[in-house]
PDB file of C-alpha atoms in Angstrom:
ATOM      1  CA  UNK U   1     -28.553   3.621  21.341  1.00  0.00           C
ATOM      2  CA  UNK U   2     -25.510   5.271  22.449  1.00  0.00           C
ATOM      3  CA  UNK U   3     -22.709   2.994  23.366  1.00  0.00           C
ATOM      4  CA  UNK U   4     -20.318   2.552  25.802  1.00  0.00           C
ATOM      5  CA  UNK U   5     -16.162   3.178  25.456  1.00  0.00           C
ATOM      6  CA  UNK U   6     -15.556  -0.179  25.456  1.00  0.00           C
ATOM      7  CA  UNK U   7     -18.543  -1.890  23.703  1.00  0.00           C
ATOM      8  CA  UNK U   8     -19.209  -5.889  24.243  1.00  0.00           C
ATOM      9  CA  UNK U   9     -16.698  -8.013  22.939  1.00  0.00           C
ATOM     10  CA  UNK U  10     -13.101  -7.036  22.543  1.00  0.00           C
ATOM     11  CA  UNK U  11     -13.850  -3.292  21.048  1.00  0.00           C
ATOM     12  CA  UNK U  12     -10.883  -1.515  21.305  1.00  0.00           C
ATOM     13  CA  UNK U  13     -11.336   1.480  23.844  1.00  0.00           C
ATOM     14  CA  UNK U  14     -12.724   4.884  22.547  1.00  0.00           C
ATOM     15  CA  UNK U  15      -9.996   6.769  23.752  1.00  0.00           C
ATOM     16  CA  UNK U  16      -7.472   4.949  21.144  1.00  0.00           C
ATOM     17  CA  UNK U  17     -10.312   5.477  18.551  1.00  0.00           C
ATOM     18  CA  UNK U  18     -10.574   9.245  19.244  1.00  0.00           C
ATOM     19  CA  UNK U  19      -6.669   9.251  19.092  1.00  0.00           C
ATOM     20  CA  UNK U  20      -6.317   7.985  15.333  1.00  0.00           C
ATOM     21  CA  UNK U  21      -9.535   9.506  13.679  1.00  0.00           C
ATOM     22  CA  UNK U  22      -8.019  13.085  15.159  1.00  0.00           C
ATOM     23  CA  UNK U  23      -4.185  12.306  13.342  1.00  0.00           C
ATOM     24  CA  UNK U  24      -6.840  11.426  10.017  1.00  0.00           C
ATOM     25  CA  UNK U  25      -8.689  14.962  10.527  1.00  0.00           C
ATOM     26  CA  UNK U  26      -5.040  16.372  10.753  1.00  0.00           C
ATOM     27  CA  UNK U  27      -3.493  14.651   7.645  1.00  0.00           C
ATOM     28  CA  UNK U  28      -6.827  15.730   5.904  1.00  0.00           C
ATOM     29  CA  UNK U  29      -6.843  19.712   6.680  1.00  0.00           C
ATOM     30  CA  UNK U  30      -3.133  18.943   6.121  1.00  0.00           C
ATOM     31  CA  UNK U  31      -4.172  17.933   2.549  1.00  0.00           C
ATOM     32  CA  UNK U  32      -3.293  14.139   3.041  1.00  0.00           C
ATOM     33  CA  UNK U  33      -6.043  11.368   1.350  1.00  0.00           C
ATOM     34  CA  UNK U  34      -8.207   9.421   4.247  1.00  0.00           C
ATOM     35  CA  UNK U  35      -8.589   6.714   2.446  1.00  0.00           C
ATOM     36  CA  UNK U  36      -4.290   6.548   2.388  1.00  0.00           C
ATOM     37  CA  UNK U  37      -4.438   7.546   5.921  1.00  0.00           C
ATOM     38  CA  UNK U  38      -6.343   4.693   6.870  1.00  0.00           C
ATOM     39  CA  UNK U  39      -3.812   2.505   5.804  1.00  0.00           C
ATOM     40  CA  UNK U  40      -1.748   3.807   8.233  1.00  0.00           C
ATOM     41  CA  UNK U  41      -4.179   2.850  11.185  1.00  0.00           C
ATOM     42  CA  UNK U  42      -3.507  -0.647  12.717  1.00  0.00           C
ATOM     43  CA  UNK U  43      -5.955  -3.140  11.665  1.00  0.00           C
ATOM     44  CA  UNK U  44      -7.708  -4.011  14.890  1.00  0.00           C
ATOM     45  CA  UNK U  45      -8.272  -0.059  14.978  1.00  0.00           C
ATOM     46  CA  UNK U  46      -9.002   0.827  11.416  1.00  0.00           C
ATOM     47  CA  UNK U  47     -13.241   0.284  10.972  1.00  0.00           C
ATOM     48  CA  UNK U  48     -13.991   2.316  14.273  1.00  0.00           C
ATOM     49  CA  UNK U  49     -11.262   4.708  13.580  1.00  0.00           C
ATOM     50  CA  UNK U  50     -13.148   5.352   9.494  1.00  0.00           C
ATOM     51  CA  UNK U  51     -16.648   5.570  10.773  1.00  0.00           C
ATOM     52  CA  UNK U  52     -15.469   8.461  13.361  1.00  0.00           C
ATOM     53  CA  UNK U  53     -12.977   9.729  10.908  1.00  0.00           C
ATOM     54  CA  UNK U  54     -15.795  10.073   8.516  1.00  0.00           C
ATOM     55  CA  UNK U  55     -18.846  11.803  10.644  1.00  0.00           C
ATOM     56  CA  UNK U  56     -16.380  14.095  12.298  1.00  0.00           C
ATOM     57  CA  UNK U  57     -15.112  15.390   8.255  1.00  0.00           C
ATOM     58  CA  UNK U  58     -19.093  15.751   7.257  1.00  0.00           C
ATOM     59  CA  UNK U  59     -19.380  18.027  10.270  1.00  0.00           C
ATOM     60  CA  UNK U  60     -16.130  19.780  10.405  1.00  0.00           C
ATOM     61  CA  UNK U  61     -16.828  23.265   9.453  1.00  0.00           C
ATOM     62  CA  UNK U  62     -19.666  23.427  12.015  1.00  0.00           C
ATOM     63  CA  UNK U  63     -17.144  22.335  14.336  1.00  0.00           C
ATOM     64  CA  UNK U  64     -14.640  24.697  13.156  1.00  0.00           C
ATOM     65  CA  UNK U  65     -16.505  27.583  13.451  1.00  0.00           C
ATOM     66  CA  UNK U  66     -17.563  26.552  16.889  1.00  0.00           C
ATOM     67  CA  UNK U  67     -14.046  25.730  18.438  1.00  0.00           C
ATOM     68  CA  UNK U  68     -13.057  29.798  16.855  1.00  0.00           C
ATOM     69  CA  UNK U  69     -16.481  30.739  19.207  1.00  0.00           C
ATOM     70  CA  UNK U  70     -15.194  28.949  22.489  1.00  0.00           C
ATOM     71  CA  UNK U  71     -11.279  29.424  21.680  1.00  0.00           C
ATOM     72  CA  UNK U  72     -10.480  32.022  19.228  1.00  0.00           C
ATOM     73  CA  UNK U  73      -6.667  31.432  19.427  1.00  0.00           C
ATOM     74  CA  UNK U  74      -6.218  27.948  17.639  1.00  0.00           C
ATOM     75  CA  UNK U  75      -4.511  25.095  19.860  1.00  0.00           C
ATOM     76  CA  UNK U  76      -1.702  23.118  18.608  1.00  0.00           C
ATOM     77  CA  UNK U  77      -2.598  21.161  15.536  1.00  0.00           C
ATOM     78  CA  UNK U  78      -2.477  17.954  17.711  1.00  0.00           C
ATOM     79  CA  UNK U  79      -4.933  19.514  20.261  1.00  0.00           C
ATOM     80  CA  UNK U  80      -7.216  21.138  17.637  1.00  0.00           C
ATOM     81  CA  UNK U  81      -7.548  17.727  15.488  1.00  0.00           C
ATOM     82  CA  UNK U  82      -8.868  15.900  19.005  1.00  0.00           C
ATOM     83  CA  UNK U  83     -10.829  18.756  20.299  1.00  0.00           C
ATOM     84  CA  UNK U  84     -12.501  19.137  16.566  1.00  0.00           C
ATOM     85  CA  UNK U  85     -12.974  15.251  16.299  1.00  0.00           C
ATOM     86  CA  UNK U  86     -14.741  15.423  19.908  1.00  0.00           C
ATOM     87  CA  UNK U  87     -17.179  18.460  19.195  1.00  0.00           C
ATOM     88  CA  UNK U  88     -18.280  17.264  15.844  1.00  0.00           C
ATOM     89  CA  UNK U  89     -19.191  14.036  17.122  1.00  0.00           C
ATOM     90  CA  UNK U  90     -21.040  15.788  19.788  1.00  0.00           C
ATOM     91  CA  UNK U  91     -22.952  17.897  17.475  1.00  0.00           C
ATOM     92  CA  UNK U  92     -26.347  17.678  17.300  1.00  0.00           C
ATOM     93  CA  UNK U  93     -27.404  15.758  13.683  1.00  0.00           C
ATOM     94  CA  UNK U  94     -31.586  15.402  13.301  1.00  0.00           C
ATOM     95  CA  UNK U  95     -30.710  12.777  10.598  1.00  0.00           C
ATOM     96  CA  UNK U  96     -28.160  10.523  12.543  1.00  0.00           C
ATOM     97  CA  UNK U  97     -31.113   9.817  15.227  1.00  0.00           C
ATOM     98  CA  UNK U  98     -29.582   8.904  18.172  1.00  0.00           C
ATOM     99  CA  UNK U  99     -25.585   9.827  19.184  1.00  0.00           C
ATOM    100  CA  UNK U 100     -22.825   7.612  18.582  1.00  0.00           C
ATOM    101  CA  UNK U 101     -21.878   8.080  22.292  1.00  0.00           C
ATOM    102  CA  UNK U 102     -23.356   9.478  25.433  1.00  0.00           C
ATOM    103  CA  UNK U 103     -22.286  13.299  25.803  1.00  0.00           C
ATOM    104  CA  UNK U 104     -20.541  12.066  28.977  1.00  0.00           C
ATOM    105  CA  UNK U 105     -18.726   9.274  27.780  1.00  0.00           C
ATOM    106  CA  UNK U 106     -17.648  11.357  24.901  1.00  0.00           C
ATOM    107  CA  UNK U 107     -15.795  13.923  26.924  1.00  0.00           C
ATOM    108  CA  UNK U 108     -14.656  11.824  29.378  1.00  0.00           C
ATOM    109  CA  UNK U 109     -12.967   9.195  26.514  1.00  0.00           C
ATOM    110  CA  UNK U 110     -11.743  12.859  24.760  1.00  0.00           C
ATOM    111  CA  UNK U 111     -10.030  13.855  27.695  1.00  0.00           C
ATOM    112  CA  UNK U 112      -8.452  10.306  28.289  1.00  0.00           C
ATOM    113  CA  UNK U 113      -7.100  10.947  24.582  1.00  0.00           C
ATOM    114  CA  UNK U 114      -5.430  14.210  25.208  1.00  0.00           C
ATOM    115  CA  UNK U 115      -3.901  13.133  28.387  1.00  0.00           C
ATOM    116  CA  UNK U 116      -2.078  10.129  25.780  1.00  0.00           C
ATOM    117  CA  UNK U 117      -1.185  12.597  23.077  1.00  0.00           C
ATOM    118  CA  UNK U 118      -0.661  16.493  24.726  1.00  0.00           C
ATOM    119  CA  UNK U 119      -0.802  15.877  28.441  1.00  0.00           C
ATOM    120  CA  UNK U 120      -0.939  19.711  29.236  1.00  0.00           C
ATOM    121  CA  UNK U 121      -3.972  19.653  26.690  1.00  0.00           C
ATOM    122  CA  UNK U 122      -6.910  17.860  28.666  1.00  0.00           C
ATOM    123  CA  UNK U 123      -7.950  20.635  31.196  1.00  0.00           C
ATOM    124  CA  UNK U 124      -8.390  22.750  27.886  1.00  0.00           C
ATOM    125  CA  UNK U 125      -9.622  19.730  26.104  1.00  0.00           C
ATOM    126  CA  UNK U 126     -12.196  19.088  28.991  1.00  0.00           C
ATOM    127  CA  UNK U 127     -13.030  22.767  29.918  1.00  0.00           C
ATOM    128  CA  UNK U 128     -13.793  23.307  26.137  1.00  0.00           C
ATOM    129  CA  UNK U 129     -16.032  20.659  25.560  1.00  0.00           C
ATOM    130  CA  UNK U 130     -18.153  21.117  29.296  1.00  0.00           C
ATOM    131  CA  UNK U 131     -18.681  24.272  27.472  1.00  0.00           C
ATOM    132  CA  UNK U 132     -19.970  23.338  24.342  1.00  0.00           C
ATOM    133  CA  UNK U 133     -22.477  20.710  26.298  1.00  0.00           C
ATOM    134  CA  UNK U 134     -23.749  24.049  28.403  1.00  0.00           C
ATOM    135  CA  UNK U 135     -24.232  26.421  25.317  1.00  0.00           C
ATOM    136  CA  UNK U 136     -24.558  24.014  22.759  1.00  0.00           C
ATOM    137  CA  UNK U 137     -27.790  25.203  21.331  1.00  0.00           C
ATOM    138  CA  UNK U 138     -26.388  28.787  21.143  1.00  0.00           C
ATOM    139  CA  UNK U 139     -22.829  28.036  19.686  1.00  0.00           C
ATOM    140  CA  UNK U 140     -24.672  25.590  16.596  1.00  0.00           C
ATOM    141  CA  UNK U 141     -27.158  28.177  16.004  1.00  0.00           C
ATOM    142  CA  UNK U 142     -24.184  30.815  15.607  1.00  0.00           C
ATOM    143  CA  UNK U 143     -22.028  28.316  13.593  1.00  0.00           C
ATOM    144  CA  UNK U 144     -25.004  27.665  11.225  1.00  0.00           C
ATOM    145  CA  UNK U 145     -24.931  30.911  10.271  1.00  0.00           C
ATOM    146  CA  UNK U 146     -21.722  30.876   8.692  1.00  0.00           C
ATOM    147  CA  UNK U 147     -21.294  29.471   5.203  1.00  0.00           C
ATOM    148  CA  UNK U 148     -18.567  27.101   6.716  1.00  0.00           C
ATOM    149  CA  UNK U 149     -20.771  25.958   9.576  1.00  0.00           C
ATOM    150  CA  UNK U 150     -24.171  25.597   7.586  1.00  0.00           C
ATOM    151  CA  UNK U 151     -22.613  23.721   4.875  1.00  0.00           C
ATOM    152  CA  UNK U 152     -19.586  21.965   5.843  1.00  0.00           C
ATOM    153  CA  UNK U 153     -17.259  22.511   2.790  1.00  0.00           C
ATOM    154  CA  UNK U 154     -14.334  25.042   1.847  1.00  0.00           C
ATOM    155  CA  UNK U 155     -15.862  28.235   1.128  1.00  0.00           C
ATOM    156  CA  UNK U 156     -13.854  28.022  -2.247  1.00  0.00           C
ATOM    157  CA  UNK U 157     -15.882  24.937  -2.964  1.00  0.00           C
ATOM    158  CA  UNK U 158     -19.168  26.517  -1.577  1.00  0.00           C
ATOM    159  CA  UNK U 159     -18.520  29.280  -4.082  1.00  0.00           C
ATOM    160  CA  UNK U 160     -17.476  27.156  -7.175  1.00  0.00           C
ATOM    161  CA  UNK U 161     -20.747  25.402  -7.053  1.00  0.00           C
ATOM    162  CA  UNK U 162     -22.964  28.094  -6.428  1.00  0.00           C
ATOM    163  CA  UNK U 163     -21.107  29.816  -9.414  1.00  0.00           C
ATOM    164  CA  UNK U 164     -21.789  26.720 -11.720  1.00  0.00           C
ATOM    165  CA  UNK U 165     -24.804  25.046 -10.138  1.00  0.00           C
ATOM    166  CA  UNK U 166     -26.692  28.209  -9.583  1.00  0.00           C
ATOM    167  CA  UNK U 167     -29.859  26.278  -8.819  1.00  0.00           C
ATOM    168  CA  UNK U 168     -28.489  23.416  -7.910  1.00  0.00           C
ATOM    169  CA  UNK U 169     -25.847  24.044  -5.278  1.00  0.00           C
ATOM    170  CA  UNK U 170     -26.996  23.789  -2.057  1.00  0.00           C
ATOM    171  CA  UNK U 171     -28.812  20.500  -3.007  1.00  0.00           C
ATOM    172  CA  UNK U 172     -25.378  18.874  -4.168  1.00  0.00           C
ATOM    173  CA  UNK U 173     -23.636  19.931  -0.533  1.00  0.00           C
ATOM    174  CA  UNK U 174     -26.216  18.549   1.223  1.00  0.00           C
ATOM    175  CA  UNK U 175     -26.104  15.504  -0.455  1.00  0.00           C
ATOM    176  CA  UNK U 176     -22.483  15.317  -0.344  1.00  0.00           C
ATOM    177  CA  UNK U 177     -22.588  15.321   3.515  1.00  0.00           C
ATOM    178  CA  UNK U 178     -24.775  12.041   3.830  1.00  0.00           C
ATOM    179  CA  UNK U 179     -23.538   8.781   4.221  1.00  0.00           C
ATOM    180  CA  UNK U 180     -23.680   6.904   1.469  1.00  0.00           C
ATOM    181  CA  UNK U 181     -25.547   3.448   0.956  1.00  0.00           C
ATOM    182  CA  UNK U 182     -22.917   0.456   0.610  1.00  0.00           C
ATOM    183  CA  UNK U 183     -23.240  -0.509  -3.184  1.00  0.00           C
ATOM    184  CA  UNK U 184     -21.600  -3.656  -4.271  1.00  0.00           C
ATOM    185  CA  UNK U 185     -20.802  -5.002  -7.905  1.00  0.00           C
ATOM    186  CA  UNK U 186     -21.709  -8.721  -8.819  1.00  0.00           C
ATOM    187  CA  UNK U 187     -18.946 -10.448 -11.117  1.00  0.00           C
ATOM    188  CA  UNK U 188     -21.353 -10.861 -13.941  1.00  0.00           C
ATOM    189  CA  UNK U 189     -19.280 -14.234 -14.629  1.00  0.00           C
ATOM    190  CA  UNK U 190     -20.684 -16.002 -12.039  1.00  0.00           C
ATOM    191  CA  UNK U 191     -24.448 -14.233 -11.181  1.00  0.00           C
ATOM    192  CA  UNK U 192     -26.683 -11.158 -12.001  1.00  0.00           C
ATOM    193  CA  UNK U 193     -27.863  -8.440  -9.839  1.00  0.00           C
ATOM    194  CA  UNK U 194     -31.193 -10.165  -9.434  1.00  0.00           C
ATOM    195  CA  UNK U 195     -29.733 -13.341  -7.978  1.00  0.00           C
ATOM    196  CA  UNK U 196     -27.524 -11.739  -5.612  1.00  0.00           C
ATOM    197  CA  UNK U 197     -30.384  -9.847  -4.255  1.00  0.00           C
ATOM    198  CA  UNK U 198     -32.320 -13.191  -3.653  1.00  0.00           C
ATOM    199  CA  UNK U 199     -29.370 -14.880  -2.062  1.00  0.00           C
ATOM    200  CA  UNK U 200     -28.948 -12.018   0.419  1.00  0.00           C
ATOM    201  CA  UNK U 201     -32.930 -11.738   0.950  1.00  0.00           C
ATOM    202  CA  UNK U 202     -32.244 -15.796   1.977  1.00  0.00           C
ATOM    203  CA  UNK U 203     -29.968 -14.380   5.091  1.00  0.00           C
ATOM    204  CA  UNK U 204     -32.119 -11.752   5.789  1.00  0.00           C
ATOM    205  CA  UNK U 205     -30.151  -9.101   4.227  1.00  0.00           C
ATOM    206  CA  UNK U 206     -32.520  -6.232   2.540  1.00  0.00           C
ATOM    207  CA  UNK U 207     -31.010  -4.982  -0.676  1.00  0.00           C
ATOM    208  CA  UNK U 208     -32.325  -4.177  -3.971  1.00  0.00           C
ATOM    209  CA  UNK U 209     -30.605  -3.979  -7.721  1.00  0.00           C
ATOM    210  CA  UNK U 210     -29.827  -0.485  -9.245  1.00  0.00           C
ATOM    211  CA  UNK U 211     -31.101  -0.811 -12.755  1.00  0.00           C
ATOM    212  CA  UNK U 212     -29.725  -0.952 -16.179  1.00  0.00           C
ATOM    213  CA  UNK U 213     -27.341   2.204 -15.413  1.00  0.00           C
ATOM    214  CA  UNK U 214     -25.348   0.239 -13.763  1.00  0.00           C
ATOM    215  CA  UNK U 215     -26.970  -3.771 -14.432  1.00  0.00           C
ATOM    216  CA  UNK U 216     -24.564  -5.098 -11.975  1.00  0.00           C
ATOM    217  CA  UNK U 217     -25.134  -3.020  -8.714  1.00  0.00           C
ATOM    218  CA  UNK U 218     -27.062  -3.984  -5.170  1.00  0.00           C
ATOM    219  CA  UNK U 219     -27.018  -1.260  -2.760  1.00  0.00           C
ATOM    220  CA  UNK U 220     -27.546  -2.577   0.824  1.00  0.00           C
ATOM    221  CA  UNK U 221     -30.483  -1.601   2.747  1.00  0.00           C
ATOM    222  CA  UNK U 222     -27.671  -1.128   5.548  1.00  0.00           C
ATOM    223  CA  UNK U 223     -23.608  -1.541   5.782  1.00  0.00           C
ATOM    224  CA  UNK U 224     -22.394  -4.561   6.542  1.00  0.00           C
ATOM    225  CA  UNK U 225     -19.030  -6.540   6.961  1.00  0.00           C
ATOM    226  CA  UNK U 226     -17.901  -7.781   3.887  1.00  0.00           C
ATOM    227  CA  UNK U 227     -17.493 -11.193   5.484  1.00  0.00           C
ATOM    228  CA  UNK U 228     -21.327 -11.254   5.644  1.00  0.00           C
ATOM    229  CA  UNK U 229     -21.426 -11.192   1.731  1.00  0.00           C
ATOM    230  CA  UNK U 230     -22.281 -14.387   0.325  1.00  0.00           C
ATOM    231  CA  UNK U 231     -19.205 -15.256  -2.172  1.00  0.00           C
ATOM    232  CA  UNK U 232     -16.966 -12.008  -1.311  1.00  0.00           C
ATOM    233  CA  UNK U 233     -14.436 -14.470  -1.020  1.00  0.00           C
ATOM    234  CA  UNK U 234     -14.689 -16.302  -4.080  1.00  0.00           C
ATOM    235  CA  UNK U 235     -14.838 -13.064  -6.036  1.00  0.00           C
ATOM    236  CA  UNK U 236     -18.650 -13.308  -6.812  1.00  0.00           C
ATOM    237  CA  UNK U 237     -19.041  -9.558  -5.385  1.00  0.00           C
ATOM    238  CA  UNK U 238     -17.250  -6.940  -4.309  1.00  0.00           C
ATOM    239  CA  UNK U 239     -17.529  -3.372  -2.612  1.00  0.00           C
ATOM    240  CA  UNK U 240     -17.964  -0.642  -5.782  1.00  0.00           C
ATOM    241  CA  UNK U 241     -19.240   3.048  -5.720  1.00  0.00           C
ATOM    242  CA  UNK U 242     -22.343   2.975  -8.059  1.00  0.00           C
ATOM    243  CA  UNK U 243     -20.628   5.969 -10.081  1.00  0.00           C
ATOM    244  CA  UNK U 244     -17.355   3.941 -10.300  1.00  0.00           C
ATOM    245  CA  UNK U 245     -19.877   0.693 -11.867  1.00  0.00           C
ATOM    246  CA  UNK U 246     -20.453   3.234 -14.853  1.00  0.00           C
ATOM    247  CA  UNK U 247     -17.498   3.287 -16.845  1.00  0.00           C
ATOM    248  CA  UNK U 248     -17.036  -0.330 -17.528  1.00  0.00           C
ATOM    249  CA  UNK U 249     -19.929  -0.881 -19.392  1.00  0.00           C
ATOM    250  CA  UNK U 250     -19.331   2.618 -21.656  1.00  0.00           C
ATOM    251  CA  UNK U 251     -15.798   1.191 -22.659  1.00  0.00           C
ATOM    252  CA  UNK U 252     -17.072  -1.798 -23.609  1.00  0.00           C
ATOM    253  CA  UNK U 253     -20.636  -1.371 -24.862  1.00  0.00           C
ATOM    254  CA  UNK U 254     -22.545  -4.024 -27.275  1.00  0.00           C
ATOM    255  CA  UNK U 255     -19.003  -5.443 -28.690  1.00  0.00           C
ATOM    256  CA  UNK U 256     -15.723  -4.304 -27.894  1.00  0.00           C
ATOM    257  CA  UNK U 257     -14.004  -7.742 -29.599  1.00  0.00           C
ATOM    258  CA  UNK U 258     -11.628  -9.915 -27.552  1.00  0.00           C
ATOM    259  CA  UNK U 259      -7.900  -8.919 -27.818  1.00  0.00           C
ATOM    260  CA  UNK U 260      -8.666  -5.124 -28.172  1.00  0.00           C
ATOM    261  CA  UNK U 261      -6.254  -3.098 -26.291  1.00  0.00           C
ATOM    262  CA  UNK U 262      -7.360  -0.972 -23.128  1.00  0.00           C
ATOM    263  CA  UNK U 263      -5.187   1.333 -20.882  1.00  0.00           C
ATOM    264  CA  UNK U 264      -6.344   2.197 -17.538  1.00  0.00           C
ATOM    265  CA  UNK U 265      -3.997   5.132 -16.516  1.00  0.00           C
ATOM    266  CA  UNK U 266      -5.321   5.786 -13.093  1.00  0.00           C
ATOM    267  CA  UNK U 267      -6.480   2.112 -11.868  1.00  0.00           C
ATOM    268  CA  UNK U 268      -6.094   1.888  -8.010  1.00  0.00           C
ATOM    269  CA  UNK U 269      -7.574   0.023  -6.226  1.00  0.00           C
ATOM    270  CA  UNK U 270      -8.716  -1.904  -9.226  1.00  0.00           C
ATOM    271  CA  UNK U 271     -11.906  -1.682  -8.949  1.00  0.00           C
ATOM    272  CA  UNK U 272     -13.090  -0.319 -12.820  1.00  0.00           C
ATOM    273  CA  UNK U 273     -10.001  -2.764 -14.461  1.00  0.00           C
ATOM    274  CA  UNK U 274     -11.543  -5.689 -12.748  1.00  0.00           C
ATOM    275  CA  UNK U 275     -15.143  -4.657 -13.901  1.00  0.00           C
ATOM    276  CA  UNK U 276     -13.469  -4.351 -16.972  1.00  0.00           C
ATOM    277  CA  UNK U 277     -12.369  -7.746 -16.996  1.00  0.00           C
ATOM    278  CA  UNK U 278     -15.210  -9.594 -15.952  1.00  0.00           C
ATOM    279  CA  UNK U 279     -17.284  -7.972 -18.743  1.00  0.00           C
ATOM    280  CA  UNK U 280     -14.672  -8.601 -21.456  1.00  0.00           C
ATOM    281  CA  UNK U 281     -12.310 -11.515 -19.471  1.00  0.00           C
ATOM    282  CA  UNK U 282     -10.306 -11.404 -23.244  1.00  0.00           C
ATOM    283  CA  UNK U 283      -9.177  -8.186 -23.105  1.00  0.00           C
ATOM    284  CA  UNK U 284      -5.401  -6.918 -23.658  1.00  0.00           C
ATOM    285  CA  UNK U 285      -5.575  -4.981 -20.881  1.00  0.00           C
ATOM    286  CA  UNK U 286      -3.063  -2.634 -19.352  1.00  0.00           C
ATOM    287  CA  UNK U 287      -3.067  -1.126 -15.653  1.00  0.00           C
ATOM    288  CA  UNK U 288      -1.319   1.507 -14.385  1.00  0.00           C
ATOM    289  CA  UNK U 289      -1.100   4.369 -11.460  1.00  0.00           C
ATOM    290  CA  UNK U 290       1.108   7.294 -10.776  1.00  0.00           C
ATOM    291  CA  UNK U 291       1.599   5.310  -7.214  1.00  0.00           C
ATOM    292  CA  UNK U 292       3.235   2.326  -7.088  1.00  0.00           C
ATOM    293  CA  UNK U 293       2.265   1.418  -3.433  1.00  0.00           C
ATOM    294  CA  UNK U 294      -1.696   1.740  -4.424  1.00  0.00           C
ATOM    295  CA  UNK U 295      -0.767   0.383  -7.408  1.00  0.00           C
ATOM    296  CA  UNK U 296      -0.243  -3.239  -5.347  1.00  0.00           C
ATOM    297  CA  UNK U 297      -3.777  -2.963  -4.611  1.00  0.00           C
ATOM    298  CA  UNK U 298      -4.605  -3.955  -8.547  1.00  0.00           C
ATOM    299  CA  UNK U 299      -3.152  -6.975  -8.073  1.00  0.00           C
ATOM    300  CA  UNK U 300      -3.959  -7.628  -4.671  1.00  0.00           C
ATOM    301  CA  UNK U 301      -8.318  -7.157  -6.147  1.00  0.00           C
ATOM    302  CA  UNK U 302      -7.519  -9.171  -9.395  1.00  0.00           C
ATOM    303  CA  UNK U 303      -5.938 -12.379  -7.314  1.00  0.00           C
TER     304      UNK U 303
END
């Protein structure tokens, strides 16, 4: 179901929303990190800001290649970020099911942006996107047809996979464009995978344990706030890429022996050196990260 700009509750309005995911799309194509851009985002702001942020980067080049289609000469980088935010969200997306937002509220709430951040922007802003709604069939199907619309990745990254994934390469874009599940890590000093799963199948919470690959991983049937998470508090589990759950268990196989030393050069947030910890709580372990500011993060996951 398609929501409203200012949902029930105390939702901040979709306008504001709109705003910040655009400056992330512009400090990405700028080269910047989202995930250090969302820092930046004020708190109240920051998990509607990621989940647009997000769907509008998985659909960028389509979006891209239709905002060259309906205005060849690019806007100001300001204007462009919004107006490439607002037609990737409105892009059709068989997968999704139904749109974040009615078409209607979603150029209405884009033009309500533009007249906050470039007022002489939102007749261009609004004109644009009225467009796209009329021809949008047309101006997809024409955007598909590029490599940059039909995959949704730098065509120097399109290329370097199809060089050394030959058979393989369109499988691993597609793949990289969906969402992935919310995985979590149990501290294996305190439970198993097994028993988390029944404690969240006792709230109703559908989940299921990833295997031995990774013993200590429950991917969630859906996202959900971490304050849902029975013990997230205490430390019992916390948010971990399944990938990420891998190297832990390599370092310290059957019997790395308490005391032995371990460098983690690269360690924000702190994800693998707490793993690392609760597997082996004896280790001399040492931490660090070319960026002191993430590196705060560590410590901030270890307390």
């Amino acid at each position: 179901m398609s929501q409203s700009p200012q949902s029930a509750g105390h939702a901040p309005p979709l306008h504001r929303l709109l705003s910040q995911a655009a400056d992330a799309v512009q400090g990405v194509r700028e080269g910047q990190s989202l995930t250090e851009l969302m820092t930046r985002v004020p708190a109240e702001l920051r998990p509607g800001t990621q989940a647009l942020a997000f769907t509008a980067l998985r659909r960028l080049g389509g979006a891209e290649a239709a905002r060259k289609q309906l205005a060849p000469k690019a806007p100001p980088p300001r204007v462009d970020a919004l107006l490439l935010v607002a037609l990737a969200l409105l892009w059709p997306d068989a997968e999704a099911g139904a749109a974040m937002y009615a078409d209607h509220t979603l150029v209405d709430q884009a033009v309500h942006a533009a007249k906050l951040r470039a007022p002489a922007s939102a007749a261009f802003i609004n004109a644009v996107l009225r467009r796209f709604l009329r021809e949008r069939g047309a101006l997809v199907a024409a955007a598909e047809r590029s490599p940059l619309g039909a995959f949704n990745h730098p065509a120097w990254w399109v290329e370097k996979l199809r060089l050394d994934w030959p058979a393989q390469w369109q499988a691993i874009l597609a793949a990289s464009n969906r969402p992935p599940p919310m995985t979590l890590r149990v501290n294996a000093r305190h439970s198993t995978a097994a028993e988390y799963v029944d404690r969240l199948a006792a709230i109703a919470m559908p989940s299921h344990a990833l295997g031995p690959q990774a013993p200590q991983a429950v991917v969630l049937a859906a996202p959900a706030p971490v304050t849902a998470l029975p013990g997230f508090a205490e430390g019992w589990v916390s948010v971990q890429d399944a990938a990420a759950q891998l190297a832990a268990p390599l370092v310290v196989g059957d019997g790395l022996r308490a005391g032995a030393r371990v460098l983690d050069a690269c360690a924000a947030p702190g994800g693998k050196t707490a793993h690392l910890l609760e597997l082996q709580p004896d280790l001399a372990l040492t931490a660090l990260d070319a960026d002191a500011r993430r590196l705060t993060r560590v410590q901030d996951n270890l307390n």
